[in-house]
XYZ file of C-alpha atoms in Angstrom:
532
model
C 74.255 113.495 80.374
C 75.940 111.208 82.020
C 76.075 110.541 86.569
C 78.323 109.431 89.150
C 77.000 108.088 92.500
C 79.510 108.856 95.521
C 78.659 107.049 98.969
C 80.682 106.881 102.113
C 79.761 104.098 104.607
C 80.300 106.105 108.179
C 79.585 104.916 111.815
C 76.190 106.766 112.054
C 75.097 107.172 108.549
C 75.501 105.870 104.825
C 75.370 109.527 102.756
C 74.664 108.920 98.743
C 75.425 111.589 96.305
C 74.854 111.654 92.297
C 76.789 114.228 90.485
C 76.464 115.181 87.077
C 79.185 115.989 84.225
C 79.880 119.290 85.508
C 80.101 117.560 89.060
C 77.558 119.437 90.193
C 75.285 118.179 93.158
C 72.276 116.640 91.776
C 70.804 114.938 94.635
C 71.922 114.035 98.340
C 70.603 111.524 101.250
C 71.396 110.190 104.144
C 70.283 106.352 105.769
C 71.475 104.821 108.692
C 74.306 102.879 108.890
C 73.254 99.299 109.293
C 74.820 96.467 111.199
C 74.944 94.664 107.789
C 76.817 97.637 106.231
C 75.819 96.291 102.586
C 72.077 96.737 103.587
C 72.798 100.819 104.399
C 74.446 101.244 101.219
C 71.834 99.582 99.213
C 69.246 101.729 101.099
C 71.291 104.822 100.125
C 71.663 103.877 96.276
C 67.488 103.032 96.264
C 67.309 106.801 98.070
C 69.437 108.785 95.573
C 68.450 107.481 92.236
C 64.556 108.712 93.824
C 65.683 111.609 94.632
C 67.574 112.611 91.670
C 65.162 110.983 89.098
C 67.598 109.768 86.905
C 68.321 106.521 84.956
C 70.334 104.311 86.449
C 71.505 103.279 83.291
C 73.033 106.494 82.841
C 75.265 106.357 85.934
C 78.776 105.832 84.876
C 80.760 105.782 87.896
C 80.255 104.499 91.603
C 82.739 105.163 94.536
C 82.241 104.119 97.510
C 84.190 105.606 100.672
C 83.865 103.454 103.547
C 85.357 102.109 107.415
C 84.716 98.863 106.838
C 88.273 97.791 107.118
C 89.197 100.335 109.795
C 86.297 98.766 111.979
C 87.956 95.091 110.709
C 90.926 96.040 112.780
C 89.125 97.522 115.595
C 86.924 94.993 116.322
C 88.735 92.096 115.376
C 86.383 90.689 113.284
C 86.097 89.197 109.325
C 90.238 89.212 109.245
C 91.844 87.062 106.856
C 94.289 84.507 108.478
C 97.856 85.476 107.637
C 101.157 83.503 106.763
C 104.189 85.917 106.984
C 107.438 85.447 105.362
C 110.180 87.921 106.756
C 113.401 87.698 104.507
C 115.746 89.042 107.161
C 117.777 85.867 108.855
C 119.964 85.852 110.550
C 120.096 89.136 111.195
C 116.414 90.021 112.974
C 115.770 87.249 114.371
C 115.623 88.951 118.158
C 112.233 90.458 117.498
C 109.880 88.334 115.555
C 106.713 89.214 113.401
C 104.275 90.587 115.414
C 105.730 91.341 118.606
C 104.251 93.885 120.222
C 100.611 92.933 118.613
C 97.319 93.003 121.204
C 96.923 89.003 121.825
C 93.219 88.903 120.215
C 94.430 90.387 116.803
C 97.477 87.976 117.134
C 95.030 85.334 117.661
C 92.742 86.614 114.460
C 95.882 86.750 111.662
C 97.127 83.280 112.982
C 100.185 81.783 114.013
C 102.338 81.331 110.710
C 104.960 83.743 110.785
C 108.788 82.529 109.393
C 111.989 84.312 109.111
C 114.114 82.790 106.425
C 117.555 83.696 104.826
C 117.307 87.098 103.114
C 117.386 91.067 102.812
C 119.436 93.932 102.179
C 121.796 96.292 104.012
C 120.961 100.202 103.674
C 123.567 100.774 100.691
C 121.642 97.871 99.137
C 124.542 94.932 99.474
C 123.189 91.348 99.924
C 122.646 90.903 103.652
C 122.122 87.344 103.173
C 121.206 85.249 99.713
C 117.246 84.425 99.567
C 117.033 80.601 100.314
C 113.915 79.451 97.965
C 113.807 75.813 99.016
C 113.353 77.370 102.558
C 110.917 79.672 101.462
C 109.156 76.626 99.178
C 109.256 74.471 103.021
C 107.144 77.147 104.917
C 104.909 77.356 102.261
C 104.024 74.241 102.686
C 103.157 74.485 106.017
C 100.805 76.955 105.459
C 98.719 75.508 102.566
C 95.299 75.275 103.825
C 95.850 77.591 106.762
C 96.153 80.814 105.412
C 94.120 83.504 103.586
C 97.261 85.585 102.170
C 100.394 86.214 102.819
C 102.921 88.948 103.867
C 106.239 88.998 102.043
C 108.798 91.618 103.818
C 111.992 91.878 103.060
C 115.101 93.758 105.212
C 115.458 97.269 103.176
C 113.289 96.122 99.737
C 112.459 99.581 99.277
C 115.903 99.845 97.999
C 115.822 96.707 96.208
C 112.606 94.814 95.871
C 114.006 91.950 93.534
C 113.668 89.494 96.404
C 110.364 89.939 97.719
C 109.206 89.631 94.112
C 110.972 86.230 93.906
C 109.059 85.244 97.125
C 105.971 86.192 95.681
C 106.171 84.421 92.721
C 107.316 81.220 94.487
C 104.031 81.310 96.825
C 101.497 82.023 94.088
C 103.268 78.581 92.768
C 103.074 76.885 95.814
C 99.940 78.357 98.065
C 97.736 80.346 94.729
C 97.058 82.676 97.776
C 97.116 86.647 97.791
C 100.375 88.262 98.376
C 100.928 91.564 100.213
C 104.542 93.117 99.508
C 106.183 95.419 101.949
C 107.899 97.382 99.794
C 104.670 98.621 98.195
C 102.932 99.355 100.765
C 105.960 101.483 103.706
C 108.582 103.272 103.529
C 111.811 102.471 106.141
C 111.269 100.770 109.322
C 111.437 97.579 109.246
C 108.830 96.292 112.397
C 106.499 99.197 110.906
C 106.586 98.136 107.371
C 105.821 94.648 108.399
C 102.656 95.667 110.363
C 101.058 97.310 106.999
C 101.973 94.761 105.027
C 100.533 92.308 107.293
C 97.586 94.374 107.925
C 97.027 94.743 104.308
C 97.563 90.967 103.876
C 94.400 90.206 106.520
C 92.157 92.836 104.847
C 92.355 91.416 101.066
C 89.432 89.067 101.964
C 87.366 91.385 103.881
C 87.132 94.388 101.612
C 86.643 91.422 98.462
C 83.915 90.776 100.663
C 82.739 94.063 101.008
C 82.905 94.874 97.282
C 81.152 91.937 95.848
C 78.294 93.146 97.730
C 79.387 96.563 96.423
C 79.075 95.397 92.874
C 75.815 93.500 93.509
C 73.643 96.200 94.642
C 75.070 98.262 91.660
C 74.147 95.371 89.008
C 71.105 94.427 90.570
C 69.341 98.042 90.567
C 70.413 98.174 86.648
C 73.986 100.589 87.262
C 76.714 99.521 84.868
C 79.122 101.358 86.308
C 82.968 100.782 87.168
C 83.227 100.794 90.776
C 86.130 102.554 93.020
C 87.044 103.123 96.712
C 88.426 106.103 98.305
C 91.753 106.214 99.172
C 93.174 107.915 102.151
C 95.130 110.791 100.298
C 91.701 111.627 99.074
C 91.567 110.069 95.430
C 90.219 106.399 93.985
C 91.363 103.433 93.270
C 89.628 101.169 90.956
C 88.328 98.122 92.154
C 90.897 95.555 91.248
C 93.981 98.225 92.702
C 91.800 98.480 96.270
C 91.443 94.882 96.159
C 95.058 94.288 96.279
C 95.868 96.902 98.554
C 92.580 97.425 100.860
C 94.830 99.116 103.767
C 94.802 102.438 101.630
C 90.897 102.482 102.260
C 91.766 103.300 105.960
C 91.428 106.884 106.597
C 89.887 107.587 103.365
C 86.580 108.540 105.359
C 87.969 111.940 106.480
C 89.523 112.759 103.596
C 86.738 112.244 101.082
C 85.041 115.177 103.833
C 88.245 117.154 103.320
C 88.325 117.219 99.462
C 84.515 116.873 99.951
C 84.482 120.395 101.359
C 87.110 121.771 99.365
C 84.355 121.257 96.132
C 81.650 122.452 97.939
C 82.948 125.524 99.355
C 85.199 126.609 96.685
C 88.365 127.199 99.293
C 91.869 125.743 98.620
C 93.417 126.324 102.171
C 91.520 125.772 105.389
C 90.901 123.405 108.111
C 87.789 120.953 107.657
C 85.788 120.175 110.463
C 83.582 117.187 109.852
C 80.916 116.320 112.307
C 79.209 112.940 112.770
C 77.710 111.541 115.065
C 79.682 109.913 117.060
C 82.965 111.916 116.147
C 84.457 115.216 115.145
C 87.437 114.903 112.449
C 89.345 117.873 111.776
C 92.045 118.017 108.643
C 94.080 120.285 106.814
C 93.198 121.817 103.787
C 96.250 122.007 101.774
C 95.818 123.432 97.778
C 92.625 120.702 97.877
C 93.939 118.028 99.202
C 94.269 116.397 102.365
C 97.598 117.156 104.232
C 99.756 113.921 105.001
C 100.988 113.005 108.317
C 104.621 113.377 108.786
C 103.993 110.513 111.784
C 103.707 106.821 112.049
C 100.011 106.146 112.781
C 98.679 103.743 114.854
C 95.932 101.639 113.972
C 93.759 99.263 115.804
C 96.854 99.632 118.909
C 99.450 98.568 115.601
C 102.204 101.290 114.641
C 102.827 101.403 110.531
C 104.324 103.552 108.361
C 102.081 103.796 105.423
C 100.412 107.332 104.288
C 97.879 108.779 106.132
C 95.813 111.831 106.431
C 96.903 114.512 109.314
C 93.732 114.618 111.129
C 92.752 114.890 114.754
C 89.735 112.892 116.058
C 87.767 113.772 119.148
C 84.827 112.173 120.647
C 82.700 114.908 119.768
C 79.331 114.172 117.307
C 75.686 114.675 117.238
C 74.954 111.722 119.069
C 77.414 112.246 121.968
C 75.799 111.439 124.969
C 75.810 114.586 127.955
C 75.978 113.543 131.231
C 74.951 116.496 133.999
C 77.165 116.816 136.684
C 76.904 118.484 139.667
C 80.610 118.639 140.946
C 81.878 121.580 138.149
C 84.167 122.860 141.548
C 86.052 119.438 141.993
C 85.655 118.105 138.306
C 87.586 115.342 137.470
C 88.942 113.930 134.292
C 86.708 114.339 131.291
C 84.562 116.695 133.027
C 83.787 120.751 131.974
C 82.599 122.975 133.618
C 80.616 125.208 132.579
C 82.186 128.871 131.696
C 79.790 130.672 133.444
C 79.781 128.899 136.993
C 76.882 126.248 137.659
C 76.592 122.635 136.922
C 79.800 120.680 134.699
C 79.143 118.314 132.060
C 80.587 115.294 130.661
C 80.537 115.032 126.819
C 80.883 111.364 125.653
C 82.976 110.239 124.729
C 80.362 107.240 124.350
C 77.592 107.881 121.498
C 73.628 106.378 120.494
C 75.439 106.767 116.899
C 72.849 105.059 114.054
C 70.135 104.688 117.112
C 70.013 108.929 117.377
C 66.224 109.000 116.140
C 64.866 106.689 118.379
C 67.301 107.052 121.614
C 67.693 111.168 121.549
C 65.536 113.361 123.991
C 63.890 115.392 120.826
C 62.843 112.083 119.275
C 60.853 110.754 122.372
C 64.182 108.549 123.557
C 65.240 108.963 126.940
C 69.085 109.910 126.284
C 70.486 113.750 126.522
C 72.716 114.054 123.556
C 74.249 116.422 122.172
C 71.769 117.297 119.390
C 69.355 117.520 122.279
C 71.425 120.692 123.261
C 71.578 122.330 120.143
C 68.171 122.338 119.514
C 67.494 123.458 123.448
C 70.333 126.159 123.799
C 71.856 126.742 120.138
C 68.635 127.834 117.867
C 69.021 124.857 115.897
C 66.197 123.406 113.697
C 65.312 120.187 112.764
C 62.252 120.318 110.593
C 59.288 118.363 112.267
C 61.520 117.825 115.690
C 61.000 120.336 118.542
C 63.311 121.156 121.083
C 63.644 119.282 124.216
C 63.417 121.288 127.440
C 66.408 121.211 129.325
C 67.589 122.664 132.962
C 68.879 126.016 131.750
C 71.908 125.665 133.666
C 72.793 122.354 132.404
C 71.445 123.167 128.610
C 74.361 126.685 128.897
C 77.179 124.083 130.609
C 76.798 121.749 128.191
C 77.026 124.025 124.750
C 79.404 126.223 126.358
C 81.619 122.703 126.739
C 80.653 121.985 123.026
C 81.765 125.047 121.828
C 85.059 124.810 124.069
C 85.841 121.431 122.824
C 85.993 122.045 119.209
C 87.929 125.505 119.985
C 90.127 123.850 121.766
C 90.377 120.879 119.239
C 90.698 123.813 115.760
C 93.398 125.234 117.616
C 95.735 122.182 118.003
C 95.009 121.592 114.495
C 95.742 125.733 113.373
C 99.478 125.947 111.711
C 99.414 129.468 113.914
C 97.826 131.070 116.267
C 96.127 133.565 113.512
C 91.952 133.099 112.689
C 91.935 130.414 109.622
C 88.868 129.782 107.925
C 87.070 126.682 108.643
C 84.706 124.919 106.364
C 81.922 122.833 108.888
C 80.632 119.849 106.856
C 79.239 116.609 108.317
C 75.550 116.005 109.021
C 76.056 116.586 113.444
C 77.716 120.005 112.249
C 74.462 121.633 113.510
C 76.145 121.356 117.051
C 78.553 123.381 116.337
C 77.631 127.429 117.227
C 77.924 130.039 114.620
C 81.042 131.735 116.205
C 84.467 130.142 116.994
C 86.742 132.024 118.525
C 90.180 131.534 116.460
C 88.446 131.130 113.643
C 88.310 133.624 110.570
C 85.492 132.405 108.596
C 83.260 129.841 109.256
C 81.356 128.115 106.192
C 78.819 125.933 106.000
C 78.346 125.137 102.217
C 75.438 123.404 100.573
C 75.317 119.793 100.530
C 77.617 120.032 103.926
C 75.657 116.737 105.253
C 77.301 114.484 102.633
C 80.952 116.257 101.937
C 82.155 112.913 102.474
C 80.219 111.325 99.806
C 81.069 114.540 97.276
C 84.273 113.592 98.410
C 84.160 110.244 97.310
C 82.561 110.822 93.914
C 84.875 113.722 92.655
C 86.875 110.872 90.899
C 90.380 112.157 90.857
C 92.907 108.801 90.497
C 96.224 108.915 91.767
C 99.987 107.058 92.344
C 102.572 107.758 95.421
C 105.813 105.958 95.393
C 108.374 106.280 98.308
C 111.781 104.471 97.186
C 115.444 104.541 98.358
C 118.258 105.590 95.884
C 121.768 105.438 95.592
C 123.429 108.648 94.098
C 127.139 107.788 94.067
C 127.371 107.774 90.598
C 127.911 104.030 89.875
C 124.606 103.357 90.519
C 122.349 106.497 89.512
C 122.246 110.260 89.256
C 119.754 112.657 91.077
C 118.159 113.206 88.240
C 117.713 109.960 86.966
C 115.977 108.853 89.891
C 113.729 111.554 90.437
C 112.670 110.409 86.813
C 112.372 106.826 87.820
C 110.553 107.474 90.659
C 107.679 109.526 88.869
C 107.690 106.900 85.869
C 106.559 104.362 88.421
C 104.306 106.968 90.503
C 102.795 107.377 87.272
C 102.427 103.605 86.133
C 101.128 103.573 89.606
C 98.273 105.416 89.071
C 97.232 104.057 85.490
C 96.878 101.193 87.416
C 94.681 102.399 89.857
C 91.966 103.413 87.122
C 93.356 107.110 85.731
C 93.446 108.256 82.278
C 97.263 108.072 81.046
C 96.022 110.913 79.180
C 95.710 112.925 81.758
C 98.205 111.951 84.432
C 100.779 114.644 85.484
C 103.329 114.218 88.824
C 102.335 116.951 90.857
C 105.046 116.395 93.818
C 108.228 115.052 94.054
C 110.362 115.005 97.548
C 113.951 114.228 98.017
C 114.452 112.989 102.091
C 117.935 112.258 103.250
C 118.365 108.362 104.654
C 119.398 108.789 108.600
C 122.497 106.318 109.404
C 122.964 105.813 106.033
C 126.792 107.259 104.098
C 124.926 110.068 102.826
C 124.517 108.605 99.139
C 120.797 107.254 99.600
C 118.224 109.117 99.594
C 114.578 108.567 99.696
C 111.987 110.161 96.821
C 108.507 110.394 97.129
C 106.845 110.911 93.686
C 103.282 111.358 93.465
C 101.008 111.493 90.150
C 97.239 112.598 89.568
C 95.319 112.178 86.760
C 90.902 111.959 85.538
C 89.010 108.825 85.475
C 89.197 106.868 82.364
C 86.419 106.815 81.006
């Protein structure tokens, strides 16, 4: 029989999974998260090939699911430095690239950023002719300065012919990486350009990332083709992620979300996946994650590209609870406790990876929110006893728990009927066994590493989003609607699925606002298996 090892890299901990053909749990573990996230992940391979007993040789797949480039952007830290080359003069030159960006992660991409002659208008007529010896000019200005760089063109998701010119003439010129807009967002110009540029700055560090990836596989005997979650909740093999390494962001919530779907058997529910530092909630829609309909903002950045819908709240097994004694006059952040006494403050900071040596029940000196649980809720940790608490601060502070994520299921809730709600995540034993609002609550096996089922379940897919004219000299409804799921399907070939097995399982027709009602835009999305 033959394995595949799923792992998703979270703020607390590194979870490891195998699975076996029938993708049925063999083994699962959990390690802390280290500040050298390669060392955590290495730790969690060692861990799960124990547990499970097998041979590594036998392991045919590896996916890993992780936040490194998420925390990139947060932090500010390990970005590539960026040359940008918006095709869009004359005509945009009143705001330039990255205006609007937070100074540091201005200061982090660099300070190469060129509009030259080029772009589209809506209907897709030449806004202005792309001027290569211009383009060839900048380029030299940036050789030696730059890590990558952004190509984005006015409207080239209507017409990408001259961002593919642009490309072509930098590989000549710099041999750098080259992030295209119009593979990356849909319309908007200033939010397209953030992805693209965001994408751009992460090519180095997830290459970074991987190669240790790919080490710790080789070096522990595992043959196996690697791939990264994606944040629609498939994979991407390694050379797809490593050309587009802003799809990784996001794909932490959603490998919990299709995670729990496996585990639990449900279709349609909301997913509520507890950490420890946060609580993640998502949609359940036919087993996969549902999409926003919103521009997300990342790292203080608004884009455009997919991500999941899914509502974060400081909320985790690590969450540090403050007592406090002011529940009549409580300010900001501060809940009191349901049945009079004593208000609380939950987080929003957290002790995170440090949980089993900062936490009351461990000996630390830190009430957390784990601490409550095992005082108030009837939890059990096996070998841990429960800390003794006040009683009146130990009922405030699960009563606020137990508010909070109420509170948080119902935004999330497409009505105001019960919905089931599958609990996953390892600080899931905070949460109590009753919700009100909620139909069902389940707690399937393996719920401390849904994410890394998630990651390891090995569907591979494609999205396109393109703009199409329908006035009949240029294209037909139904011609485009086949284009557009030709290329969703090339799409995902490329990203490591059997063309065997690839079917388009949605295609969406969106009218183009301002536009002479002849373009439209179609979203075309294909799934397929692994190759093998």
């Amino acid at each position: 029989m033959n394995y595949r090892i799923g792992i998703d890299v979270g703020g607390t901990n590194t979870d490891a999974v195998v699975l076996d053909e029938r993708l049925a749990v063999v083994a699962s573990v959990k390690r802390p998260t280290t500040a050298d996230t390669g060392d955590g992940v290495a730790a969690a391979i060692d861990a799960v090939l124990e547990a499970s007993g097998i041979d590594p040789a036998l392991v045919t797949h590896a996916m890993l699911g992780t936040t490194h480039c998420t925390n990139a952007i947060v932090e500010r830290r390990g970005l590539g430095r960026v040359g940008i080359l918006r095709l869009g003069a004359p005509a945009t030159t009143a705001v330039p690239p990255l205006e609007g960006w937070p100074d540091d992660l201005r200061r982090a991409i660099g300070e190469h950023a060129y509009l030259v002659s080029g772009g589209y208008e809506v209907d897709g007529r030449l806004l202005a002719p792309l001027d290569e010896a211009e383009v060839r000019e900048n380029c030299r200005r940036m050789r030696g300065e730059v890590d990558a760089v952004a190509v984005v063109g006015v409207f080239s998701p209507i017409d990408e012919a001259q961002e593919e010119r642009v490309a072509a003439i930098v590989a000549e010129e710099l041999g750098v990486p080259v992030s295209r807009s119009a593979r990356i967002g849909s319309l908007g110009l200033l939010e397209r350009e953030n992805a693209t540029v965001l994408n751009a700055a992460l090519m180095q560090t997830l290459k970074q990332m991987a190669a240790g990836f790919v080490a710790a596989l080789r070096a522990r005997g595992i043959g196996a083709v690697p791939y990264f979650g994606q944040n629609d909740g498939t994979l991407m093999q390694l050379e797809y992620a490593l050309e587009f390494p802003v799809l990784t962001i996001g794909c932490g919530p959603t490998n919990s979300i299709r995670g729990a779907a496996h585990l639990s058997g449900a279709s349609d529910a909301l997913v509520v996946d507890i950490g420890g530092t946060t609580t993640d909630i998502g949609v359940l829609v036919d087993g996969f994650p549902r999409q926003s309909a919103h521009a997300v903002e990342i790292g203080g950045i608004r884009t455009n590209f997919r991500m999941p819908d899914v509502l974060s709240v400081g909320l985790g097994g690590g969450t540090v609870v403050r007592p406090d004694a002011s529940a009549e006059a409580a300010p900001a952040g501060v809940v009191p406790s349901r049945a009079g006494g004593p208000g609380v403050v939950l987080g929003p900071d957290s002790v995170g990876y440090r949980l089993p040596q900062e936490a009351l029940a461990f000996g630390g000196s830190t009430l957390t929110a784990s601490d409550v649980a095992l005082a108030v809720g009837g939890v059990r940790i096996d070998g841990v006893e429960a800390p003794e608490l006040d009683p009146a601060t130990g009922a405030a502070a699960w009563a606020a728990i137990r508010e909070l994520l109420e509170d948080s299921i119902d935004r999330m809730k497409p009505n105001a009927a019960p919905v089931p709600v599958i609990l996953v995540g390892g600080g899931s034993i905070i949460a109590p066994d009753e919700l009100d609002g909620v139909a069902t609550l389940i707690r399937p096996d393996h719920f401390g590493a849904a994410n890394a089922v998630g990651a390891a379940l090995g569907e591979v897919a494609g999205q396109v989003e393109k703009i199409y004219r329908l006035d009949g000299a240029h294209g037909d409804r139904r011609a485009s609607r086949m284009d557009a799921s030709q290329e969703a399907v090339e799409r995902a070939r490329l990203a490591g699925a059997d063309p065997a097995t690839v079917e388009v399982v949605a295609v969406e027709e969106l009218p183009v606002a301002y536009s002479d009602g002849q373009a439209v835009l179609i979203r075309a999305r294909a799934v397929g298996r692994l190759a093998a």
